[in-house]
mmCIF file of C-alpha atoms in Angstrom:
data_model
loop_
_atom_site.group_PDB
_atom_site.id
_atom_site.type_symbol
_atom_site.label_atom_id
_atom_site.label_comp_id
_atom_site.label_asym_id
_atom_site.label_seq_id
_atom_site.Cartn_x
_atom_site.Cartn_y
_atom_site.Cartn_z
ATOM 1 C CA MET A 204 14.342 -60.514 23.538
ATOM 2 C CA THR A 205 15.148 -56.938 22.784
ATOM 3 C CA ALA A 206 17.160 -54.762 25.118
ATOM 4 C CA PRO A 207 15.282 -51.600 26.216
ATOM 5 C CA SER A 208 16.277 -48.806 23.842
ATOM 6 C CA PRO A 209 18.789 -46.407 25.370
ATOM 7 C CA THR A 210 17.553 -43.002 26.506
ATOM 8 C CA PHE A 211 18.901 -39.623 27.529
ATOM 9 C CA GLU A 212 17.332 -36.950 29.674
ATOM 10 C CA PHE A 213 15.875 -33.852 27.952
ATOM 11 C CA ASP A 214 14.678 -31.138 30.348
ATOM 12 C CA GLY A 215 13.941 -33.917 32.829
ATOM 13 C CA ALA A 216 12.066 -36.214 30.405
ATOM 14 C CA ALA A 217 13.451 -39.527 29.149
ATOM 15 C CA VAL A 218 13.989 -39.440 25.372
ATOM 16 C CA PRO A 219 14.652 -42.682 23.436
ATOM 17 C CA LEU A 220 17.719 -42.802 21.217
ATOM 18 C CA GLN A 221 18.322 -44.332 17.815
ATOM 19 C CA PRO A 222 21.795 -45.005 16.466
ATOM 20 C CA GLY A 223 23.371 -41.884 14.963
ATOM 21 C CA ASP A 224 20.887 -39.465 16.553
ATOM 22 C CA THR A 225 21.839 -35.899 17.262
ATOM 23 C CA ILE A 226 20.313 -34.334 20.380
ATOM 24 C CA LEU A 227 18.010 -32.227 18.188
ATOM 25 C CA GLN A 228 16.806 -35.180 16.062
ATOM 26 C CA ALA A 229 15.985 -37.385 19.055
ATOM 27 C CA ALA A 230 14.302 -34.569 20.985
ATOM 28 C CA GLN A 231 12.188 -33.485 17.982
ATOM 29 C CA ARG A 232 11.107 -37.069 17.326
ATOM 30 C CA ALA A 233 9.955 -37.331 20.939
ATOM 31 C CA GLY A 234 7.882 -34.150 20.511
ATOM 32 C CA HIS A 235 10.178 -31.688 22.293
ATOM 33 C CA GLU A 236 10.720 -28.350 20.625
ATOM 34 C CA VAL A 237 14.315 -27.222 20.206
ATOM 35 C CA PRO A 238 14.525 -23.634 18.880
ATOM 36 C CA HIS A 239 16.456 -23.509 15.588
ATOM 37 C CA LEU A 240 16.774 -21.515 12.367
ATOM 38 C CA CYS A 241 19.440 -23.204 10.210
ATOM 39 C CA TRP A 242 18.434 -26.827 10.741
ATOM 40 C CA ASP A 243 16.148 -28.637 8.291
ATOM 41 C CA ALA A 244 15.590 -32.409 8.250
ATOM 42 C CA ARG A 245 16.001 -32.487 4.447
ATOM 43 C CA VAL A 246 19.632 -31.359 4.436
ATOM 44 C CA SER A 247 22.787 -31.836 6.494
ATOM 45 C CA PRO A 248 23.240 -29.536 9.514
ATOM 46 C CA SER A 249 25.380 -26.379 9.396
ATOM 47 C CA ALA A 250 25.315 -25.245 13.059
ATOM 48 C CA SER A 251 25.569 -21.577 12.109
ATOM 49 C CA CYS A 252 22.573 -20.024 13.878
ATOM 50 C CA ARG A 253 23.423 -21.319 17.386
ATOM 51 C CA LEU A 254 19.811 -20.991 18.489
ATOM 52 C CA CYS A 255 19.677 -24.720 19.288
ATOM 53 C CA THR A 256 22.447 -24.419 21.875
ATOM 54 C CA VAL A 257 21.637 -26.649 24.848
ATOM 55 C CA LEU A 258 23.568 -27.730 27.924
ATOM 56 C CA ALA A 259 24.729 -31.332 27.571
ATOM 57 C CA ASP A 260 25.897 -32.473 30.990
ATOM 58 C CA GLY A 261 26.412 -28.793 31.762
ATOM 59 C CA ARG A 262 28.407 -27.977 28.619
ATOM 60 C CA PRO A 263 26.967 -25.696 25.890
ATOM 61 C CA VAL A 264 26.711 -27.510 22.544
ATOM 62 C CA ALA A 265 24.746 -27.064 19.325
ATOM 63 C CA ALA A 266 22.005 -29.709 19.533
ATOM 64 C CA CYS A 267 21.837 -30.040 15.724
ATOM 65 C CA VAL A 268 25.356 -31.474 15.382
ATOM 66 C CA THR A 269 26.032 -33.053 18.766
ATOM 67 C CA PRO A 270 25.453 -36.824 18.956
ATOM 68 C CA ALA A 271 23.099 -37.804 21.764
ATOM 69 C CA GLN A 272 24.664 -40.119 24.335
ATOM 70 C CA PRO A 273 22.815 -42.660 26.466
ATOM 71 C CA GLY A 274 22.301 -41.306 29.963
ATOM 72 C CA GLN A 275 23.247 -37.755 28.961
ATOM 73 C CA ARG A 276 21.516 -34.924 30.830
ATOM 74 C CA VAL A 277 20.385 -32.198 28.409
ATOM 75 C CA GLN A 278 18.891 -28.835 29.412
ATOM 76 C CA CYS A 279 17.193 -26.858 26.652
ATOM 77 C CA HIS A 280 14.757 -24.476 28.322
ATOM 78 C CA THR A 281 16.460 -22.589 31.141
ATOM 79 C CA PRO A 282 16.239 -18.831 31.884
ATOM 80 C CA ALA A 283 19.930 -18.399 30.985
ATOM 81 C CA LEU A 284 19.552 -20.177 27.629
ATOM 82 C CA ALA A 285 16.372 -18.189 26.913
ATOM 83 C CA GLN A 286 18.283 -14.952 27.533
ATOM 84 C CA GLN A 287 21.144 -16.118 25.313
ATOM 85 C CA ARG A 288 18.699 -16.997 22.503
ATOM 86 C CA LEU A 289 17.112 -13.558 22.827
ATOM 87 C CA ARG A 290 20.538 -11.906 22.399
ATOM 88 C CA LEU A 291 21.345 -14.126 19.381
ATOM 89 C CA LEU A 292 18.056 -13.119 17.753
ATOM 90 C CA GLN A 293 18.676 -9.429 18.477
ATOM 91 C CA LEU A 294 22.134 -9.740 16.903
ATOM 92 C CA LEU A 295 20.593 -11.231 13.760
ATOM 93 C CA PHE A 296 18.047 -8.402 13.640
ATOM 94 C CA VAL A 297 20.598 -5.572 13.949
ATOM 95 C CA GLU A 298 23.012 -7.196 11.502
ATOM 96 C CA GLY A 299 20.551 -6.951 8.648
ATOM 97 C CA HIS A 300 17.528 -5.012 7.485
ATOM 98 C CA HIS A 301 14.613 -6.685 9.182
ATOM 99 C CA PHE A 302 11.802 -4.217 8.613
ATOM 100 C CA CYS A 303 9.002 -6.741 9.066
ATOM 101 C CA PRO A 304 6.227 -4.212 8.264
ATOM 102 C CA GLY A 305 7.361 -4.182 4.630
ATOM 103 C CA CYS A 306 8.491 -7.780 4.259
ATOM 104 C CA GLU A 307 6.358 -10.256 2.340
ATOM 105 C CA ARG A 308 7.666 -13.116 4.507
ATOM 106 C CA SER A 309 6.149 -11.567 7.627
ATOM 107 C CA GLY A 310 4.020 -14.161 9.414
ATOM 108 C CA ALA A 311 5.826 -16.955 7.579
ATOM 109 C CA CYS A 312 9.350 -16.148 8.787
ATOM 110 C CA ARG A 313 11.218 -18.405 11.187
ATOM 111 C CA LEU A 314 13.423 -15.588 12.468
ATOM 112 C CA GLN A 315 10.411 -13.426 13.259
ATOM 113 C CA ALA A 316 8.508 -16.301 14.883
ATOM 114 C CA ALA A 317 11.522 -17.251 16.996
ATOM 115 C CA ALA A 318 11.918 -13.624 18.128
ATOM 116 C CA ALA A 319 8.249 -13.308 19.101
ATOM 117 C CA ARG A 320 8.428 -16.612 20.950
ATOM 118 C CA ALA A 321 11.575 -15.428 22.742
ATOM 119 C CA GLY A 322 9.644 -12.354 23.914
ATOM 120 C CA MET A 323 11.810 -9.907 21.940
ATOM 121 C CA THR A 324 10.355 -6.393 22.201
ATOM 122 C CA GLU A 325 13.403 -4.313 21.255
ATOM 123 C CA LEU A 326 16.751 -4.650 19.498
ATOM 124 C CA HIS A 327 19.082 -3.913 22.447
ATOM 125 C CA PHE A 328 22.057 -3.324 20.101
ATOM 126 C CA GLU A 329 22.875 -0.555 17.637
ATOM 127 C CA ALA A 330 21.731 -1.182 14.082
ATOM 128 C CA LEU A 331 24.610 -2.203 11.843
ATOM 129 C CA ASP A 332 22.735 -0.989 8.776
ATOM 130 C CA PRO A 333 24.793 -2.843 6.146
ATOM 131 C CA ASP A 334 24.775 -1.547 2.579
ATOM 132 C CA ARG A 335 23.550 -4.478 0.507
ATOM 133 C CA ARG A 336 21.896 -4.475 -2.882
ATOM 134 C CA VAL A 337 18.868 -6.459 -4.020
ATOM 135 C CA ASP A 338 19.475 -8.927 -6.857
ATOM 136 C CA ALA A 339 16.322 -9.050 -9.002
ATOM 137 C CA SER A 340 18.066 -10.275 -12.171
ATOM 138 C CA HIS A 341 16.370 -13.687 -12.160
ATOM 139 C CA PRO A 342 12.975 -13.860 -13.904
ATOM 140 C CA ASP A 343 11.293 -15.866 -11.117
ATOM 141 C CA VAL A 344 13.357 -15.479 -7.936
ATOM 142 C CA TRP A 345 14.760 -12.444 -6.144
ATOM 143 C CA PHE A 346 17.380 -12.062 -3.453
ATOM 144 C CA GLU A 347 17.337 -9.418 -0.698
ATOM 145 C CA PRO A 348 20.737 -9.778 1.013
ATOM 146 C CA GLY A 349 19.721 -7.350 3.758
ATOM 147 C CA ARG A 350 17.532 -10.094 5.194
ATOM 148 C CA CYS A 351 19.940 -13.022 4.746
ATOM 149 C CA ILE A 352 20.968 -14.635 8.056
ATOM 150 C CA LEU A 353 23.672 -16.852 6.472
ATOM 151 C CA CYS A 354 21.916 -20.039 7.594
ATOM 152 C CA GLN A 355 23.187 -21.721 4.421
ATOM 153 C CA LEU A 356 19.966 -23.664 3.882
ATOM 154 C CA CYS A 357 19.925 -22.545 0.224
ATOM 155 C CA VAL A 358 23.594 -23.514 -0.085
ATOM 156 C CA ARG A 359 22.919 -27.020 1.191
ATOM 157 C CA ALA A 360 19.619 -27.443 -0.673
ATOM 158 C CA SER A 361 21.194 -26.445 -3.985
ATOM 159 C CA ASP A 362 24.089 -28.809 -3.361
ATOM 160 C CA GLU A 363 22.376 -31.803 -1.766
ATOM 161 C CA LEU A 364 18.809 -31.697 -3.146
ATOM 162 C CA ASP A 365 19.164 -29.943 -6.527
ATOM 163 C CA SER A 366 22.754 -31.071 -7.339
ATOM 164 C CA LYS A 367 23.488 -27.591 -8.711
ATOM 165 C CA ARG A 368 25.728 -25.818 -6.213
ATOM 166 C CA VAL A 369 24.346 -22.390 -7.093
ATOM 167 C CA PHE A 370 25.225 -20.859 -3.694
ATOM 168 C CA ALA A 371 28.161 -20.548 -1.317
ATOM 169 C CA ILE A 372 29.176 -18.290 1.546
ATOM 170 C CA GLY A 373 32.067 -15.914 0.794
ATOM 171 C CA GLY A 374 33.882 -13.159 2.663
ATOM 172 C CA ARG A 375 35.018 -13.139 6.276
ATOM 173 C CA GLY A 376 33.630 -11.897 9.570
ATOM 174 C CA LEU A 377 31.001 -9.199 9.136
ATOM 175 C CA GLY A 378 31.803 -9.211 5.407
ATOM 176 C CA ALA A 379 30.479 -12.776 5.030
ATOM 177 C CA HIS A 380 27.731 -12.935 2.437
ATOM 178 C CA LEU A 381 25.931 -15.275 0.073
ATOM 179 C CA LEU A 382 27.784 -15.910 -3.181
ATOM 180 C CA ILE A 383 25.983 -16.888 -6.368
ATOM 181 C CA ASP A 384 27.738 -19.178 -8.819
ATOM 182 C CA SER A 385 27.404 -17.429 -12.158
ATOM 183 C CA PRO A 386 29.815 -15.508 -14.416
ATOM 184 C CA SER A 387 28.308 -12.174 -13.326
ATOM 185 C CA GLY A 388 27.650 -13.205 -9.721
ATOM 186 C CA ARG A 389 23.993 -12.460 -10.341
ATOM 187 C CA LEU A 390 21.045 -14.775 -9.794
ATOM 188 C CA GLY A 391 19.729 -14.340 -13.354
ATOM 189 C CA ASP A 392 22.909 -15.804 -14.856
ATOM 190 C CA SER A 393 22.969 -18.819 -12.531
ATOM 191 C CA ALA A 394 21.480 -22.303 -13.002
ATOM 192 C CA LEU A 395 18.817 -21.621 -10.335
ATOM 193 C CA SER A 396 15.239 -22.494 -11.292
ATOM 194 C CA VAL A 397 12.142 -21.455 -9.354
ATOM 195 C CA HIS A 398 11.337 -25.186 -9.132
ATOM 196 C CA ASP A 399 14.554 -25.916 -7.190
ATOM 197 C CA ALA A 400 14.340 -26.785 -3.509
ATOM 198 C CA ALA A 401 16.881 -24.001 -2.928
ATOM 199 C CA ALA A 402 14.412 -21.410 -4.203
ATOM 200 C CA HIS A 403 11.939 -22.273 -1.442
ATOM 201 C CA ILE A 404 13.976 -23.333 1.589
ATOM 202 C CA CYS A 405 14.942 -19.844 2.847
ATOM 203 C CA PRO A 406 13.586 -19.523 6.418
ATOM 204 C CA VAL A 407 13.451 -15.698 6.203
ATOM 205 C CA GLY A 408 12.609 -13.159 3.497
ATOM 206 C CA ALA A 409 15.994 -13.221 1.708
ATOM 207 C CA LEU A 410 15.471 -15.611 -1.223
ATOM 208 C CA LEU A 411 11.916 -15.366 -2.502
ATOM 209 C CA PRO A 412 9.905 -16.454 -5.526
ATOM 210 C CA LYS A 413 8.667 -13.402 -7.453
ATOM 211 C CA ARG A 414 5.063 -12.199 -7.805
ATOM 212 C CA VAL A 415 3.569 -14.269 -4.994
ATOM 213 C CA GLY A 416 3.974 -11.875 -2.053
ATOM 214 C CA PHE A 417 1.179 -10.878 0.346
ATOM 215 C CA ALA A 418 -1.084 -13.678 -0.912
ATOM 216 C CA GLN A 419 -2.048 -15.030 2.516
ATOM 217 C CA PRO A 420 -4.508 -13.046 4.629
ATOM 218 C CA ILE A 421 -3.248 -11.842 8.002
ATOM 219 C CA GLY A 422 -4.394 -14.405 10.538
ATOM 220 C CA ARG A 423 -3.846 -17.361 8.192
ATOM 221 C CA ARG A 424 -0.070 -17.129 7.722
ATOM 222 C CA PRO A 425 1.954 -20.086 9.028
ATOM 223 C CA PHE A 426 3.148 -18.439 12.264
ATOM 224 C CA ASP A 427 0.155 -16.212 12.932
ATOM 225 C CA ASP A 428 -1.142 -16.341 16.452
ATOM 226 C CA ALA A 429 -4.825 -17.234 16.448
ATOM 227 C CA GLU A 430 -5.313 -15.435 19.748
ATOM 228 C CA THR A 431 -4.774 -11.893 18.483
ATOM 229 C CA ARG A 432 -5.518 -12.061 14.770
ATOM 230 C CA GLY A 433 -9.225 -12.277 15.439
ATOM 231 C CA MET B 82 8.807 -16.927 32.885
ATOM 232 C CA SER B 83 6.737 -15.560 35.740
ATOM 233 C CA PRO B 84 6.375 -11.786 35.962
ATOM 234 C CA PRO B 85 8.323 -10.015 38.706
ATOM 235 C CA PRO B 86 6.549 -9.560 42.054
ATOM 236 C CA THR B 87 3.793 -6.971 42.096
ATOM 237 C CA SER B 88 4.148 -3.835 44.175
ATOM 238 C CA THR B 89 0.657 -2.939 45.263
ATOM 239 C CA PRO B 90 -0.099 0.783 44.968
ATOM 240 C CA PRO B 91 -1.428 2.400 48.149
ATOM 241 C CA THR B 92 -5.229 2.422 48.143
ATOM 242 C CA VAL B 93 -5.959 4.142 51.463
ATOM 243 C CA GLY B 94 -8.323 7.113 51.464
ATOM 244 C CA ALA B 95 -8.986 9.098 48.298
ATOM 245 C CA ALA B 96 -8.598 7.794 44.754
ATOM 246 C CA PRO B 97 -4.933 7.346 43.797
ATOM 247 C CA ARG B 98 -3.230 10.250 42.070
ATOM 248 C CA LYS B 99 -3.696 10.159 38.314
ATOM 249 C CA TRP B 100 -0.710 9.206 36.193
ATOM 250 C CA ARG B 101 0.660 11.972 33.985
ATOM 251 C CA VAL B 102 1.211 10.625 30.492
ATOM 252 C CA ALA B 103 2.861 12.383 27.547
ATOM 253 C CA THR B 104 2.899 11.082 23.992
ATOM 254 C CA VAL B 105 4.727 12.206 20.870
ATOM 255 C CA SER B 106 5.203 11.267 17.244
ATOM 256 C CA LEU B 107 8.759 11.861 15.979
ATOM 257 C CA ALA B 108 9.465 10.359 12.542
ATOM 258 C CA GLY B 109 6.200 8.479 12.912
ATOM 259 C CA CYS B 110 3.031 8.169 10.857
ATOM 260 C CA PHE B 111 0.614 8.695 13.797
ATOM 261 C CA GLY B 112 -0.506 5.110 13.277
ATOM 262 C CA CYS B 113 0.684 4.103 16.751
ATOM 263 C CA HIS B 114 -1.462 6.865 18.240
ATOM 264 C CA MET B 115 -4.408 5.579 16.200
ATOM 265 C CA SER B 116 -3.765 2.096 17.554
ATOM 266 C CA LEU B 117 -3.734 3.521 21.085
ATOM 267 C CA LEU B 118 -7.146 5.062 20.340
ATOM 268 C CA ASP B 119 -8.228 1.607 19.137
ATOM 269 C CA ILE B 120 -8.648 0.604 22.790
ATOM 270 C CA ASP B 121 -12.039 2.219 22.078
ATOM 271 C CA GLU B 122 -14.377 2.554 25.077
ATOM 272 C CA ARG B 123 -11.532 1.570 27.383
ATOM 273 C CA LEU B 124 -10.397 5.180 26.808
ATOM 274 C CA PHE B 125 -13.078 6.204 29.338
ATOM 275 C CA GLU B 126 -11.539 3.878 31.906
ATOM 276 C CA LEU B 127 -8.089 5.188 31.001
ATOM 277 C CA ILE B 128 -9.021 8.828 31.444
ATOM 278 C CA GLU B 129 -10.198 8.026 35.000
ATOM 279 C CA ARG B 130 -6.655 6.988 35.811
ATOM 280 C CA VAL B 131 -4.394 9.197 33.679
ATOM 281 C CA GLU B 132 -4.073 12.809 32.763
ATOM 282 C CA PHE B 133 -2.455 13.630 29.440
ATOM 283 C CA ASP B 134 0.411 16.091 29.324
ATOM 284 C CA ARG B 135 1.941 17.167 26.016
ATOM 285 C CA SER B 136 0.503 14.941 23.294
ATOM 286 C CA PRO B 137 -0.872 15.367 19.763
ATOM 287 C CA LEU B 138 -4.237 14.811 21.527
ATOM 288 C CA THR B 139 -3.856 17.845 23.815
ATOM 289 C CA ASP B 140 -3.043 21.505 23.261
ATOM 290 C CA LEU B 141 -0.080 21.615 25.647
ATOM 291 C CA LYS B 142 3.030 22.943 23.944
ATOM 292 C CA THR B 143 5.557 22.208 26.676
ATOM 293 C CA LEU B 144 6.323 19.154 28.728
ATOM 294 C CA ALA B 145 5.932 18.924 32.512
ATOM 295 C CA PRO B 146 7.404 16.085 34.591
ATOM 296 C CA CYS B 147 5.477 12.933 33.713
ATOM 297 C CA ASP B 148 5.142 9.374 34.944
ATOM 298 C CA LEU B 149 5.096 7.950 31.459
ATOM 299 C CA GLY B 150 6.151 9.013 27.969
ATOM 300 C CA LEU B 151 5.085 7.103 24.864
ATOM 301 C CA VAL B 152 7.341 7.767 21.879
ATOM 302 C CA GLU B 153 6.233 6.869 18.379
ATOM 303 C CA GLY B 154 8.579 7.184 15.397
ATOM 304 C CA GLY B 155 12.329 7.109 14.913
ATOM 305 C CA LEU B 156 14.625 10.108 14.624
ATOM 306 C CA CYS B 157 14.875 11.699 11.197
ATOM 307 C CA ASN B 158 15.706 15.335 11.968
ATOM 308 C CA ALA B 159 17.250 17.672 14.539
ATOM 309 C CA GLU B 160 13.930 18.600 16.132
ATOM 310 C CA ASN B 161 13.130 14.916 16.729
ATOM 311 C CA VAL B 162 16.362 14.576 18.710
ATOM 312 C CA GLU B 163 15.663 17.690 20.786
ATOM 313 C CA VAL B 164 12.112 16.550 21.592
ATOM 314 C CA LEU B 165 13.226 13.012 22.437
ATOM 315 C CA ARG B 166 15.879 14.317 24.850
ATOM 316 C CA ARG B 167 13.259 16.505 26.518
ATOM 317 C CA PHE B 168 10.957 13.499 26.880
ATOM 318 C CA ARG B 169 13.770 11.491 28.445
ATOM 319 C CA ALA B 170 14.497 14.301 30.891
ATOM 320 C CA GLN B 171 10.869 14.717 31.957
ATOM 321 C CA CYS B 172 9.444 11.183 31.862
ATOM 322 C CA ARG B 173 10.080 8.720 34.657
ATOM 323 C CA ILE B 174 9.255 5.800 32.347
ATOM 324 C CA LEU B 175 9.942 6.141 28.632
ATOM 325 C CA VAL B 176 8.498 3.611 26.201
ATOM 326 C CA ALA B 177 9.547 3.200 22.556
ATOM 327 C CA VAL B 178 6.309 2.475 20.742
ATOM 328 C CA GLY B 179 6.133 0.808 17.341
ATOM 329 C CA ALA B 180 8.613 -0.452 14.745
ATOM 330 C CA CYS B 181 9.890 3.047 13.854
ATOM 331 C CA ALA B 182 10.920 3.976 17.395
ATOM 332 C CA ILE B 183 12.417 0.532 18.001
ATOM 333 C CA THR B 184 14.246 -0.118 14.714
ATOM 334 C CA GLY B 185 14.001 3.075 12.659
ATOM 335 C CA GLY B 186 11.255 1.326 10.737
ATOM 336 C CA LEU B 187 10.443 1.689 7.074
ATOM 337 C CA PRO B 188 11.646 5.340 7.052
ATOM 338 C CA ALA B 189 15.143 3.944 7.731
ATOM 339 C CA LEU B 190 15.091 2.459 4.237
ATOM 340 C CA ARG B 191 16.436 5.875 3.211
ATOM 341 C CA ASN B 192 19.631 5.191 5.147
ATOM 342 C CA HIS B 193 21.527 4.014 2.100
ATOM 343 C CA LEU B 194 20.667 7.016 0.027
ATOM 344 C CA ASP B 195 22.496 10.303 0.303
ATOM 345 C CA VAL B 196 20.093 12.635 2.109
ATOM 346 C CA GLY B 197 21.147 15.576 -0.101
ATOM 347 C CA GLU B 198 20.381 13.591 -3.225
ATOM 348 C CA VAL B 199 17.009 12.570 -1.764
ATOM 349 C CA LEU B 200 16.119 16.229 -1.152
ATOM 350 C CA ARG B 201 17.270 17.293 -4.618
ATOM 351 C CA ALA B 202 15.359 14.417 -6.230
ATOM 352 C CA THR B 203 12.221 15.565 -4.382
ATOM 353 C CA TYR B 204 12.499 19.356 -4.563
ATOM 354 C CA GLY B 205 14.731 19.877 -7.598
ATOM 355 C CA GLU B 206 16.780 23.077 -7.359
ATOM 356 C CA ARG B 207 14.546 24.550 -4.644
ATOM 357 C CA VAL B 208 15.386 22.513 -1.548
ATOM 358 C CA PRO B 209 13.801 24.409 1.394
ATOM 359 C CA ASP B 210 16.533 26.125 3.406
ATOM 360 C CA ASP B 211 14.706 28.339 5.906
ATOM 361 C CA PRO B 212 16.411 28.057 9.333
ATOM 362 C CA GLU B 213 12.969 27.487 10.870
ATOM 363 C CA LEU B 214 12.992 24.035 9.267
ATOM 364 C CA PRO B 215 14.860 21.275 11.123
ATOM 365 C CA LEU B 216 17.698 19.724 9.165
ATOM 366 C CA PRO B 217 17.329 16.031 8.359
ATOM 367 C CA LEU B 218 19.817 13.599 9.901
ATOM 368 C CA ALA B 219 22.064 11.631 7.558
ATOM 369 C CA ARG B 220 20.498 8.422 8.885
ATOM 370 C CA VAL B 221 17.158 7.613 10.492
ATOM 371 C CA LEU B 222 17.883 6.312 14.006
ATOM 372 C CA PRO B 223 15.904 4.191 16.452
ATOM 373 C CA VAL B 224 15.325 6.072 19.715
ATOM 374 C CA HIS B 225 17.427 3.726 21.868
ATOM 375 C CA GLU B 226 20.545 4.859 19.987
ATOM 376 C CA VAL B 227 20.089 8.370 21.425
ATOM 377 C CA VAL B 228 18.431 8.003 24.850
ATOM 378 C CA ARG B 229 17.881 5.171 27.302
ATOM 379 C CA ILE B 230 14.465 3.599 27.001
ATOM 380 C CA ASP B 231 12.717 1.616 29.720
ATOM 381 C CA HIS B 232 10.361 -0.531 27.678
ATOM 382 C CA ALA B 233 9.387 -1.166 24.088
ATOM 383 C CA LEU B 234 6.069 -2.000 22.505
ATOM 384 C CA PRO B 235 6.695 -3.633 19.121
ATOM 385 C CA GLY B 236 4.371 -3.683 16.119
ATOM 386 C CA CYS B 237 3.585 -1.569 13.086
ATOM 387 C CA PRO B 238 1.471 -0.542 14.849
ATOM 388 C CA PRO B 239 1.330 -2.403 18.171
ATOM 389 C CA PRO B 240 -2.140 -3.945 18.657
ATOM 390 C CA ALA B 241 -4.557 -1.949 20.842
ATOM 391 C CA ASP B 242 -4.578 -4.828 23.317
ATOM 392 C CA ALA B 243 -0.800 -4.501 23.632
ATOM 393 C CA PHE B 244 -1.169 -0.803 24.536
ATOM 394 C CA TRP B 245 -3.804 -1.749 27.078
ATOM 395 C CA GLN B 246 -1.637 -4.500 28.571
ATOM 396 C CA LEU B 247 1.358 -2.134 28.786
ATOM 397 C CA LEU B 248 -0.655 0.599 30.513
ATOM 398 C CA GLN B 249 -2.268 -1.840 32.943
ATOM 399 C CA ASP B 250 1.063 -3.410 33.856
ATOM 400 C CA LEU B 251 2.934 -0.126 34.293
ATOM 401 C CA MET B 252 0.214 1.478 36.394
ATOM 402 C CA ALA B 253 0.113 -1.632 38.589
ATOM 403 C CA GLY B 254 3.858 -1.239 39.142
ATOM 404 C CA ARG B 255 4.757 -4.298 37.067
ATOM 405 C CA ALA B 256 7.203 -4.695 34.201
ATOM 406 C CA PRO B 257 5.072 -5.093 31.041
ATOM 407 C CA ALA B 258 4.516 -8.775 30.339
ATOM 408 C CA LEU B 259 3.414 -9.051 26.737
ATOM 409 C CA HIS B 260 2.384 -12.619 26.142
ATOM 410 C CA GLY B 261 3.050 -14.321 22.811
ATOM 411 C CA GLY B 262 0.211 -13.002 20.673
ATOM 412 C CA LEU B 263 0.715 -9.363 21.658
ATOM 413 C CA ILE B 264 4.303 -9.313 20.388
ATOM 414 C CA ARG B 265 4.328 -8.685 16.666
ATOM 415 C CA TYR B 266 6.563 -6.728 14.372
ATOM 416 C CA ASP B 267 4.319 -6.149 11.350
#
């Protein structure tokens, strides 16, 4: 005799709960899509991107860190939340240098895919145009800070999966940036290897393995839309 | 989301007045215009419904009041700014077309270089200084930082089908509804 497993309501559908579930985990397991950039099942959550914000019993919370409660009423896809996600994506675009036409992550980039899905056609805000320098000192990996969205996936992957702690976030406010743990502060002097999980977990075109760009034909990249690629 | 309600254009009597459409390339590569031409034989259908004003495809040197202006390219020099302002003044609907107009695009990669140093690196000691030449701006700007825009058509270039969708929607009195596959940035 097993008690029926507890559920909560996600956009009107009943979603079963397991002990310790966050809203995002339970919803994903039940096949519901929750928009996100900084969440990855392999590492602990950081709740920095805010794209997964949902209304839990009317209150805005980040679904990736908020425990799901039995009987809770969660709204994920509403016009107001869609508009808020669009603004968040536009903020990320103007904060960095996201010139997709020249980026080798185009078509395989979570930020770009989320923006297209959100219907983003323009930037809305003024470009911040930060002055950031590329770090190409590592033989196999390069870092383009202009594209970094501070999701901290590389920070967590290096810490939790590679046990190396190569990365951290430093600075405050708009000055926040990715720090590299090496005497020179450069990637080439750090313990990072191209085989590390951290070298491959970046959801955008900031931390990339060298010499493998533009290998996938347009139309066969992970987020390509079959409809228009022909 | 469902598109906003359609306002049906009047269809009584003679054929509806043709739309006047102007196009321009500022700091563009003309690739967006080529992508517009990629609507191929639909150009014949288009020309039944629109008349082109100033455009790289016509010989008109000045701009009359227009229903629609399509702007390709960002702003890289003083003449770009003057032309863009004129387009804003004359066009009822102004559309930023392509990555350059919307974000500054790849030309904006020069924004962290000193424009004087760029010119000297290119021309050496003989940087052109005739007053007939427009001075470059210190930074390449997207068009929405200088004038209000009504719509944007992303892509580098936008797909021909996206141009077609935009034109169809605008001429039917609808806000352009680009569905998933027609929104791209590369």
